[in-house]
């Protein structure tokens, strides 16, 4: 399962300014759709609506045909995993932060999630060390490392639906490639909505939707969009 459908979705934070002006698209179960477009176009707003941080003003969002408004908050949180662009970590060990994805998980599962996200080295080495350091100085992790913690957490949580919010911050190109690879591994077989800032990072998406000022300006595969430009 996990077919996500947006049907003529309209939304505004303030009554006098419509942010999404009739958005329709499908993410079939297990597929990947990427939303690209300039800052302020409404990309993050789409993901907030899917999480039901807000409700649509008109139109409908559904998962496997069920209106989001009829899905309990609990099952929605269980069904959707999110790797945000800026992960806020709890003031605790990395292992704790990963386990937050599924508190009952075994030590082995936490470890293998960390391996898939390529942070197993430091989880194993210094969980206690981190705890002490956190107390005094806070977690000293780079943006790329924090994103990998979020990826490991999501792997552990194992949701059928994923929202990936690609980092805008400057990661070096080697780290960026590693993160891309890890994101690709975690999205395989899951219904995935990627919020992206550049066409170049979403080559493998089944469909790319270009959002401009709350409207779909263009849509198609990466190859088709590249041909038109
Ligand atoms: P994107 O992710 O494409 O950069 P957003 O979805 O974050 O765009 O924002 C779309 C528009 O909605 C922007 O004009 C932004 O200023 C506005 N916006 C975002 N969040 C809020 C909010 N909480 N209250 C009012 N306006 C908001
Ligand atoms: P729980 O119900 O277990 O406390 P949350 O509702 O805090 O879980 O979060 C559920 C999922 O949503 C987690 O994967 C978390 O990373 C993500 N999430 C929660 N709040 C936000 C947010 N404001 N922006 C992006 N992702 C979020």
XYZ file of N, CA and C and ligand atoms in Angstrom:
741
model
N 0.820 -1.223 0.000
C 0.000 0.000 0.000
C 0.848 1.264 0.000
N 0.184 2.418 0.114
C 0.894 3.676 0.213
C 0.743 4.565 -1.005
N -0.366 4.394 -1.741
C -0.623 5.272 -2.884
C -1.097 6.641 -2.373
N -0.304 7.662 -2.675
C -0.635 9.014 -2.215
C -1.259 9.800 -3.363
N -2.372 10.451 -3.093
C -3.044 11.227 -4.140
C -3.422 12.621 -3.633
N -3.004 13.618 -4.396
C -3.440 15.002 -4.175
C -4.445 15.330 -5.285
N -5.634 15.799 -4.904
C -6.650 16.135 -5.896
C -7.088 17.583 -5.725
N -6.706 18.404 -6.683
C -7.110 19.802 -6.736
C -6.981 20.495 -5.364
N -5.822 20.325 -4.770
C -5.606 20.820 -3.407
C -5.347 22.321 -3.393
N -6.115 22.987 -2.551
C -5.919 24.420 -2.337
C -5.642 24.670 -0.867
N -4.721 25.609 -0.639
C -4.369 25.881 0.752
C -3.844 27.296 0.912
N -4.225 27.920 2.035
C -3.620 29.201 2.403
C -3.393 29.253 3.903
N -2.268 29.818 4.301
C -2.026 30.043 5.733
C -2.867 31.222 6.208
N -2.900 32.267 5.357
C -3.682 33.471 5.663
C -4.795 33.586 4.632
N -5.982 34.020 5.063
C -7.131 34.018 4.149
C -6.909 34.838 2.879
N -6.066 35.846 2.937
C -5.952 36.734 1.768
C -4.820 36.326 0.810
N -4.195 35.169 1.083
C -3.084 34.788 0.188
C -3.049 33.281 -0.014
N -3.485 32.837 -1.206
C -3.509 31.408 -1.484
C -2.097 30.927 -1.847
N -1.665 29.857 -1.171
C -0.305 29.338 -1.367
C -0.318 28.203 -2.389
N -1.274 27.287 -2.283
C -1.402 26.205 -3.262
C -2.716 26.408 -4.008
N -2.620 26.461 -5.341
C -3.768 26.919 -6.140
C -4.323 25.821 -7.040
N -4.609 24.662 -6.440
C -5.180 23.576 -7.239
C -4.110 22.609 -7.711
N -3.643 21.776 -6.797
C -2.533 20.858 -7.085
C -3.059 19.425 -7.156
N -2.792 18.759 -8.279
C -3.178 17.353 -8.432
C -1.984 16.523 -8.893
N -1.710 15.468 -8.173
C -0.710 14.503 -8.636
C -0.865 13.213 -7.844
N -0.246 12.157 -8.366
C -0.283 10.839 -7.739
C 1.127 10.369 -7.465
N 1.318 9.722 -6.339
C 2.542 8.950 -6.140
C 2.093 7.504 -5.953
N 2.147 6.681 -7.010
C 1.734 5.288 -6.873
C 2.605 4.565 -5.843
N 2.039 3.548 -5.232
C 2.766 2.823 -4.178
C 4.149 2.400 -4.661
N 5.152 2.717 -3.870
C 6.518 2.303 -4.180
C 7.250 3.207 -5.151
N 6.555 4.222 -5.698
C 7.188 5.113 -6.682
C 7.740 6.365 -6.023
N 8.504 7.116 -6.824
C 9.101 8.360 -6.338
C 8.673 9.534 -7.209
N 8.133 10.555 -6.568
C 7.819 11.801 -7.258
C 8.627 12.914 -6.602
N 9.243 13.733 -7.438
C 10.032 14.844 -6.926
C 9.324 16.155 -7.202
N 9.328 17.024 -6.203
C 8.772 18.367 -6.369
C 9.948 19.331 -6.409
N 10.091 20.045 -7.506
C 11.146 21.046 -7.579
C 10.520 22.406 -7.852
N 11.292 23.444 -7.618
C 10.783 24.781 -7.877
C 11.479 25.785 -6.988
N 11.322 27.070 -7.320
C 12.025 28.101 -6.560
C 11.539 28.194 -5.118
N 12.357 28.788 -4.303
C 12.013 29.015 -2.910
C 10.706 29.811 -2.823
N 9.825 29.356 -1.939
C 8.550 30.048 -1.763
C 7.436 29.514 -2.657
N 7.748 28.535 -3.515
C 6.754 28.003 -4.457
C 5.644 27.223 -3.755
N 5.956 26.668 -2.564
C 4.950 25.899 -1.824
C 5.322 24.431 -1.621
N 6.577 24.082 -1.909
C 7.021 22.677 -1.819
C 6.883 22.126 -0.405
N 7.425 22.847 0.570
C 7.357 22.357 1.953
C 5.919 22.326 2.447
N 5.134 23.266 1.983
C 3.717 23.290 2.375
C 3.034 21.984 1.965
N 3.344 21.476 0.782
C 2.781 20.191 0.340
C 3.097 19.082 1.345
N 4.348 19.043 1.819
C 4.719 17.968 2.746
C 4.053 18.173 4.105
N 3.868 19.438 4.502
C 3.168 19.683 5.774
C 1.713 19.244 5.700
N 1.107 19.385 4.522
C -0.288 18.944 4.360
C -0.375 17.425 4.403
N 0.616 16.753 3.817
C 0.609 15.286 3.821
C 0.757 14.752 5.253
N 1.489 15.484 6.071
C 1.656 15.123 7.484
C 0.458 15.549 8.330
N -0.421 16.331 7.724
C -1.576 16.915 8.411
C -1.205 17.855 9.544
N -0.086 18.573 9.337
C 0.181 19.683 10.245
C -0.877 20.751 10.008
N -1.373 20.768 8.770
C -2.487 21.655 8.403
C -3.456 20.848 7.554
N -4.711 21.300 7.483
C -5.685 20.670 6.593
C -5.879 21.514 5.339
N -6.190 20.833 4.246
C -6.444 21.546 2.987
C -7.672 22.449 3.148
N -7.734 23.524 2.362
C -8.926 24.377 2.342
C -9.941 23.853 1.340
N -9.440 23.223 0.286
C -10.331 22.611 -0.715
C -9.561 21.493 -1.391
N -10.307 20.584 -1.991
C -9.665 19.432 -2.602
C -9.466 18.332 -1.580
N -8.580 17.408 -1.893
C -8.500 16.206 -1.077
C -7.114 15.588 -1.186
N -6.618 15.091 -0.067
C -5.400 14.278 -0.066
C -5.798 12.918 0.475
N -5.374 11.854 -0.203
C -5.726 10.518 0.275
C -4.538 9.571 0.210
N -4.602 8.559 1.059
C -3.635 7.466 1.030
C -4.424 6.182 0.816
N -4.082 5.470 -0.251
C -4.817 4.258 -0.627
C -6.329 4.513 -0.635
N -6.705 5.661 -1.148
C -8.115 5.996 -1.310
C -8.793 6.560 -0.067
N -8.102 6.520 1.062
C -8.721 7.018 2.292
C -8.350 8.482 2.513
N -9.361 9.321 2.662
C -9.133 10.739 2.927
C -8.285 10.896 4.183
N -7.274 11.766 4.092
C -6.363 11.984 5.219
C -7.118 12.363 6.497
N -8.233 13.062 6.333
C -8.998 13.521 7.497
C -9.689 12.371 8.218
N -9.694 11.185 7.564
C -10.301 10.017 8.211
C -9.251 9.063 8.767
N -7.978 9.442 8.619
C -6.890 8.600 9.130
C -6.504 9.134 10.510
N -6.349 8.266 11.485
C -5.979 8.742 12.813
C -4.559 9.319 12.781
N -4.306 10.279 13.653
C -2.972 10.877 13.741
C -1.929 9.788 13.965
N -2.296 8.825 14.798
C -1.364 7.758 15.131
C -0.950 6.946 13.905
N -1.942 6.512 13.111
C -1.552 5.697 11.963
C -0.883 6.539 10.883
N -1.222 7.834 10.824
C -0.540 8.713 9.874
C 0.939 8.852 10.239
N 1.222 9.070 11.511
C 2.618 9.192 11.968
C 3.391 7.893 11.730
N 2.682 6.765 11.853
C 3.355 5.478 11.639
C 3.606 5.230 10.146
N 2.701 5.753 9.306
C 2.787 5.465 7.868
C 3.824 6.322 7.150
N 4.115 7.490 7.716
C 4.970 8.446 7.003
C 6.256 8.705 7.771
N 7.363 8.560 7.070
C 8.660 8.924 7.634
C 9.162 10.162 6.940
N 9.916 10.951 7.682
C 10.405 12.193 7.085
C 11.880 12.354 7.380
N 12.637 12.650 6.342
C 14.021 13.064 6.556
C 14.065 14.558 6.238
N 13.976 15.395 7.270
C 13.940 16.835 7.030
C 15.320 17.352 6.626
N 15.362 18.547 6.076
C 16.668 19.066 5.645
C 17.517 19.487 6.829
N 16.888 19.862 7.898
C 17.680 20.216 9.066
C 17.133 19.442 10.262
N 17.831 18.393 10.631
C 17.347 17.516 11.681
C 17.721 18.063 13.050
N 16.732 18.181 13.919
C 17.014 18.569 15.293
C 17.171 17.287 16.104
N 18.326 17.097 16.716
C 18.573 15.867 17.466
C 18.284 16.067 18.949
N 17.854 14.975 19.574
C 17.662 15.012 21.024
C 19.013 15.069 21.714
N 18.982 15.629 22.876
C 20.174 15.801 23.686
C 20.578 14.464 24.322
N 20.975 13.518 23.498
C 21.284 12.175 23.987
C 22.198 11.481 22.974
N 22.440 10.198 23.154
C 23.348 9.492 22.248
C 22.763 9.388 20.844
N 23.639 9.113 19.894
C 23.161 8.885 18.529
C 22.260 7.656 18.491
N 22.641 6.628 19.263
C 21.820 5.412 19.298
C 20.402 5.750 19.779
N 20.307 6.592 20.805
C 18.989 7.025 21.297
C 18.231 7.734 20.180
N 18.939 8.595 19.480
C 18.309 9.369 18.412
C 17.818 8.493 17.268
N 18.560 7.421 16.994
C 18.134 6.501 15.937
C 16.953 5.673 16.418
N 17.057 5.220 17.671
C 16.011 4.351 18.218
C 14.667 5.053 18.346
N 14.688 6.390 18.399
C 13.456 7.155 18.468
C 12.503 6.765 17.333
N 13.072 6.306 16.213
C 12.243 5.861 15.089
C 11.364 4.667 15.439
N 11.852 3.817 16.338
C 11.062 2.657 16.771
C 11.603 2.203 18.126
N 11.033 2.734 19.201
C 11.587 2.537 20.539
C 11.794 1.076 20.955
N 10.969 0.156 20.416
C 11.108 -1.253 20.820
C 12.198 -1.975 20.045
N 12.866 -1.297 19.135
C 13.838 -1.974 18.267
C 14.973 -2.611 19.058
N 15.463 -3.740 18.552
C 16.588 -4.419 19.197
C 17.884 -3.658 18.899
N 18.898 -3.954 19.701
C 20.221 -3.368 19.518
C 20.742 -3.656 18.096
N 20.488 -4.889 17.643
C 20.967 -5.298 16.310
C 20.304 -4.458 15.214
N 19.001 -4.209 15.385
C 18.295 -3.418 14.375
C 18.814 -1.978 14.337
N 19.087 -1.417 15.514
C 19.633 -0.062 15.577
C 20.977 -0.040 14.854
N 21.781 -1.050 15.133
C 23.106 -1.142 14.535
C 23.019 -1.266 13.006
N 22.098 -2.101 12.521
C 22.072 -2.294 11.075
C 21.491 -1.069 10.361
N 20.587 -0.350 11.026
C 20.101 0.921 10.456
C 21.256 1.917 10.370
N 22.070 1.951 11.419
C 23.222 2.853 11.443
C 24.211 2.488 10.334
N 24.367 1.191 10.091
C 25.273 0.755 9.026
C 24.764 1.199 7.661
N 23.469 0.984 7.426
C 22.899 1.385 6.131
C 23.055 2.891 5.895
N 22.986 3.662 6.971
C 23.120 5.113 6.854
C 24.580 5.552 6.967
N 25.472 4.577 7.133
C 26.911 4.849 7.210
C 27.309 5.758 8.372
N 26.699 5.509 9.521
C 27.164 6.184 10.735
C 27.466 5.185 11.835
N 27.546 3.874 11.476
C 27.768 2.853 12.488
C 29.083 3.060 13.219
N 30.100 3.573 12.510
C 31.394 3.806 13.145
C 31.260 4.570 14.430
N 30.621 5.706 14.384
C 30.597 6.478 15.616
C 29.521 6.125 16.614
N 28.493 5.462 16.192
C 27.516 5.000 17.182
C 28.155 3.972 18.093
N 28.912 3.064 17.472
C 29.530 1.992 18.242
C 30.624 2.548 19.148
N 31.380 3.494 18.610
C 32.569 3.946 19.309
C 32.246 4.735 20.577
N 31.358 5.707 20.475
C 31.252 6.671 21.578
C 29.837 7.042 21.994
N 28.947 6.093 22.138
C 27.631 6.553 22.598
C 27.707 7.291 23.930
N 28.395 6.733 24.893
C 28.525 7.382 26.211
C 29.270 8.696 26.082
N 30.319 8.653 25.292
C 31.104 9.865 25.069
C 30.238 10.996 24.548
N 29.375 10.642 23.610
C 28.479 11.658 23.094
C 27.559 12.184 24.176
N 27.044 11.273 25.002
C 26.112 11.695 26.046
C 26.761 12.742 26.946
N 28.013 12.484 27.314
C 28.716 13.428 28.180
C 28.917 14.754 27.448
N 29.395 14.592 26.199
C 29.691 15.787 25.431
C 28.425 16.612 25.203
N 27.326 15.901 24.966
C 26.068 16.582 24.717
C 25.695 17.453 25.908
N 25.840 16.862 27.101
C 25.491 17.589 28.307
C 26.249 18.895 28.427
N 27.482 18.865 27.999
C 28.311 20.058 28.183
C 28.257 21.018 27.009
N 28.316 20.441 25.800
C 28.507 21.325 24.656
C 27.502 21.110 23.526
N 26.624 20.146 23.693
C 25.696 19.866 22.589
C 26.334 18.969 21.555
N 25.511 18.326 20.737
C 26.018 17.403 19.726
C 26.803 18.150 18.659
N 28.033 17.756 18.475
C 28.847 18.403 17.446
C 28.847 17.542 16.192
N 27.830 17.683 15.385
C 27.755 16.912 14.149
C 27.602 17.882 12.989
N 28.167 17.479 11.865
C 27.991 18.300 10.659
C 26.570 18.098 10.129
N 26.169 18.937 9.192
C 24.855 18.800 8.575
C 24.669 17.428 7.955
N 25.716 16.932 7.290
C 25.656 15.624 6.639
C 25.491 14.501 7.641
N 26.192 14.599 8.760
C 26.086 13.569 9.801
C 24.690 13.567 10.430
N 24.182 14.762 10.680
C 22.822 14.838 11.248
C 21.807 14.232 10.298
N 22.011 14.492 8.999
C 21.061 13.927 8.041
C 21.148 12.400 8.029
N 22.349 11.886 8.241
C 22.486 10.431 8.273
C 21.831 9.828 9.511
N 21.847 10.566 10.618
C 21.125 10.101 11.805
C 19.625 10.036 11.490
N 19.133 11.054 10.806
C 17.706 11.065 10.428
C 17.385 9.918 9.471
N 18.325 9.602 8.585
C 18.119 8.493 7.647
C 18.079 7.171 8.407
N 19.011 6.995 9.339
C 19.044 5.761 10.136
C 17.747 5.600 10.930
N 17.274 6.699 11.504
C 16.018 6.683 12.271
C 14.861 6.236 11.379
N 14.859 6.736 10.162
C 13.778 6.412 9.234
C 13.861 4.964 8.763
N 15.084 4.475 8.538
C 15.259 3.067 8.152
C 14.695 2.171 9.253
N 14.967 2.546 10.484
C 14.505 1.759 11.623
C 12.984 1.806 11.748
N 12.438 2.976 11.510
C 10.982 3.150 11.618
C 10.256 2.360 10.522
N 10.888 2.265 9.346
C 10.386 1.441 8.246
C 8.965 1.799 7.771
N 8.718 3.073 7.504
C 7.371 3.480 7.056
C 7.178 3.186 5.566
N 5.946 2.933 5.123
C 5.703 2.712 3.694
C 5.840 3.988 2.859
N 5.664 5.150 3.512
C 5.697 6.429 2.792
C 6.804 7.316 3.359
N 7.513 7.958 2.460
C 8.642 8.783 2.863
C 8.526 10.196 2.299
N 8.921 11.169 3.111
C 9.111 12.526 2.603
C 10.583 12.870 2.786
N 11.251 13.158 1.697
C 12.659 13.539 1.773
C 12.778 15.008 1.424
N 13.296 15.772 2.354
C 13.491 17.195 2.115
C 14.988 17.406 1.941
N 15.396 17.603 0.701
C 16.834 17.676 0.428
C 17.460 18.920 1.032
N 18.672 18.733 1.529
C 19.365 19.843 2.161
C 19.716 20.914 1.146
N 19.501 22.157 1.541
C 19.921 23.281 0.696
C 21.311 23.721 1.101
N 21.655 23.452 2.350
C 22.924 23.918 2.901
C 24.072 23.297 2.123
N 25.171 23.976 2.133
C 26.324 23.539 1.358
C 26.995 22.334 1.997
N 26.745 21.162 1.424
C 27.507 19.976 1.805
C 28.611 19.865 0.750
N 29.780 19.337 1.145
C 30.786 19.144 0.096
C 30.298 18.036 -0.835
N 30.839 18.006 -2.051
C 30.236 17.150 -3.085
C 30.372 15.669 -2.746
N 31.433 15.301 -2.036
C 31.584 13.907 -1.638
C 30.478 13.513 -0.641
N 30.275 14.342 0.377
C 29.214 14.092 1.366
C 27.860 14.082 0.686
N 27.667 15.011 -0.229
C 26.380 15.099 -0.905
C 26.084 13.804 -1.659
N 27.112 13.267 -2.321
C 26.923 12.017 -3.062
C 26.591 10.874 -2.099
N 27.278 10.835 -0.962
C 27.008 9.786 0.034
C 25.574 9.875 0.560
N 25.141 11.108 0.834
C 23.777 11.304 1.340
C 22.772 10.891 0.268
N 23.037 11.297 -0.966
C 22.160 10.893 -2.078
C 22.029 9.377 -2.151
N 23.150 8.678 -2.027
C 23.137 7.212 -2.086
C 22.313 6.634 -0.943
N 22.522 7.188 0.255
C 21.791 6.681 1.425
C 20.292 6.953 1.272
N 19.943 8.130 0.745
C 18.531 8.455 0.535
C 17.914 7.523 -0.499
N 18.701 7.191 -1.507
C 18.194 6.295 -2.540
C 17.942 4.905 -1.958
N 18.852 4.458 -1.106
C 18.657 3.140 -0.476
C 17.405 3.129 0.388
N 17.205 4.212 1.163
C 16.059 4.221 2.073
C 14.740 4.355 1.302
N 14.773 4.981 0.133
C 13.512 5.195 -0.589
C 13.119 4.003 -1.457
N 14.043 3.105 -1.694
C 13.748 1.967 -2.570
C 12.559 1.159 -2.039
N 11.562 0.973 -2.887
C 10.399 0.185 -2.503
C 9.369 0.942 -1.675
N 9.663 2.214 -1.334
C 8.686 2.998 -0.560
C 8.103 4.085 -1.455
N 6.890 4.491 -1.148
C 6.284 5.636 -1.813
C 7.033 6.871 -1.324
N 7.635 7.603 -2.248
C 8.531 8.679 -1.826
C 8.207 10.007 -2.497
N 8.090 11.028 -1.678
C 7.933 12.391 -2.159
C 9.225 13.128 -1.821
N 9.939 13.551 -2.857
C 11.206 14.258 -2.643
C 10.990 15.744 -2.864
N 11.349 16.542 -1.884
C 11.342 17.995 -2.054
C 12.768 18.373 -2.441
N 12.945 18.825 -3.664
C 14.301 19.060 -4.151
C 14.466 20.496 -4.614
N 15.700 20.916 -4.688
C 15.957 22.286 -5.090
C 16.574 22.357 -6.468
N 17.134 21.224 -6.898
C 17.769 21.202 -8.215
C 17.338 19.963 -8.980
N 17.134 20.145 -10.283
C 16.762 19.018 -11.150
C 17.832 17.931 -11.148
N 19.066 18.320 -10.975
C 20.168 17.365 -11.121
C 20.154 16.272 -10.053
N 19.491 16.530 -8.919
C 19.520 15.524 -7.848
C 18.355 14.540 -7.941
N 17.444 14.709 -8.894
C 16.254 13.859 -8.927
C 16.124 13.092 -10.244
N 17.269 12.777 -10.798
C 17.325 12.068 -12.085
C 16.478 10.793 -12.064
N 16.505 10.074 -10.943
C 15.852 8.768 -10.881
C 14.369 8.790 -10.533
N 13.790 9.976 -10.316
C 12.374 10.030 -9.928
C 11.483 9.564 -11.073
N 10.370 8.916 -10.740
C 9.439 8.466 -11.777
C 8.738 9.648 -12.427
N 8.498 10.689 -11.632
C 7.922 11.917 -12.188
C 8.489 13.110 -11.433
N 8.703 14.187 -12.179
C 9.151 15.431 -11.560
C 8.061 16.474 -11.787
N 7.707 17.158 -10.698
C 6.692 18.195 -10.786
C 7.361 19.525 -10.477
N 7.236 20.446 -11.405
C 7.826 21.770 -11.198
C 6.727 22.682 -10.672
N 6.961 23.169 -9.452
C 5.982 24.015 -8.779
C 6.437 25.461 -8.876
N 5.530 26.335 -9.309
C 5.853 27.765 -9.335
C 4.662 28.535 -8.818
N 4.884 29.333 -7.785
C 3.833 30.148 -7.185
C 2.548 29.372 -6.944
N 2.713 28.167 -6.394
C 1.541 27.404 -5.987
C 0.807 26.689 -7.094
N 1.406 26.689 -8.292
C 0.798 25.964 -9.415
C 1.810 25.025 -10.034
N 1.301 23.960 -10.662
C 2.203 23.059 -11.382
C 2.508 23.688 -12.735
N 3.778 24.081 -12.900
C 4.179 24.747 -14.140
C 4.529 23.722 -15.213
N 5.110 22.605 -14.791
C 5.537 21.569 -15.729
C 5.602 20.256 -15.000
N 5.507 19.155 -15.743
C 5.701 17.852 -15.127
C 6.194 16.863 -16.167
N 6.917 15.862 -15.711
C 7.422 14.850 -16.641
C 8.616 14.134 -16.059
N 9.191 13.259 -16.855
C 10.408 12.589 -16.402
C 11.571 13.566 -16.502
N 12.673 13.211 -15.873
C 13.867 14.043 -15.942
C 14.281 14.258 -17.394
N 14.297 13.182 -18.172
C 14.719 13.268 -19.577
C 13.817 14.221 -20.366
N 12.504 14.104 -20.158
C 11.562 14.951 -20.891
C 11.746 16.420 -20.513
N 11.930 16.689 -19.224
C 12.095 18.085 -18.796
C 13.401 18.669 -19.327
N 14.452 17.840 -19.360
C 15.743 18.321 -19.857
C 15.638 18.667 -21.347
N 14.871 17.891 -22.097
C 14.701 18.133 -23.535
C 14.042 19.479 -23.801
N 13.122 19.844 -22.909
C 12.370 21.078 -23.112
C 13.180 22.322 -22.748
N 14.328 22.112 -22.059
C 15.081 23.297 -21.614
C 16.469 23.384 -22.214
P 9.063 26.254 -0.535
O 9.167 25.043 0.282
O 8.759 25.990 -1.988
O 10.229 27.181 -0.397
P 6.970 26.973 1.328
O 5.955 25.919 1.185
O 7.900 26.924 2.481
O 7.784 27.093 -0.049
O 6.272 28.382 1.360
C 5.313 28.788 0.387
C 4.797 30.172 0.775
O 4.087 30.058 2.002
C 5.879 31.190 0.995
O 5.439 32.405 0.453
C 5.966 31.296 2.484
O 6.365 32.564 2.878
C 4.557 30.998 2.938
N 4.531 30.364 4.277
C 5.200 29.268 4.641
N 4.926 28.940 5.914
C 4.043 29.861 6.366
C 3.365 30.069 7.607
N 3.541 29.245 8.638
N 2.534 31.149 7.695
C 2.357 31.968 6.635
N 2.965 31.815 5.458
C 3.796 30.785 5.307
P 6.011 10.805 17.575
O 4.543 10.716 17.331
O 6.723 9.485 17.593
O 6.418 11.752 18.663
P 6.487 12.892 15.727
O 5.077 13.256 15.471
O 7.347 13.790 16.537
O 6.598 11.396 16.245
O 7.214 12.681 14.355
C 6.876 11.631 13.518
C 7.763 11.731 12.336
O 7.598 13.025 11.791
C 9.230 11.594 12.667
O 9.850 10.815 11.655
C 9.755 13.015 12.644
O 11.086 13.052 12.153
C 8.811 13.708 11.711
N 8.501 15.075 12.085
C 7.879 15.486 13.217
N 7.744 16.806 13.235
C 8.272 17.254 12.082
C 8.429 18.549 11.490
N 8.020 19.660 12.079
N 9.005 18.620 10.295
C 9.427 17.527 9.697
N 9.317 16.289 10.199
C 8.749 16.146 11.352
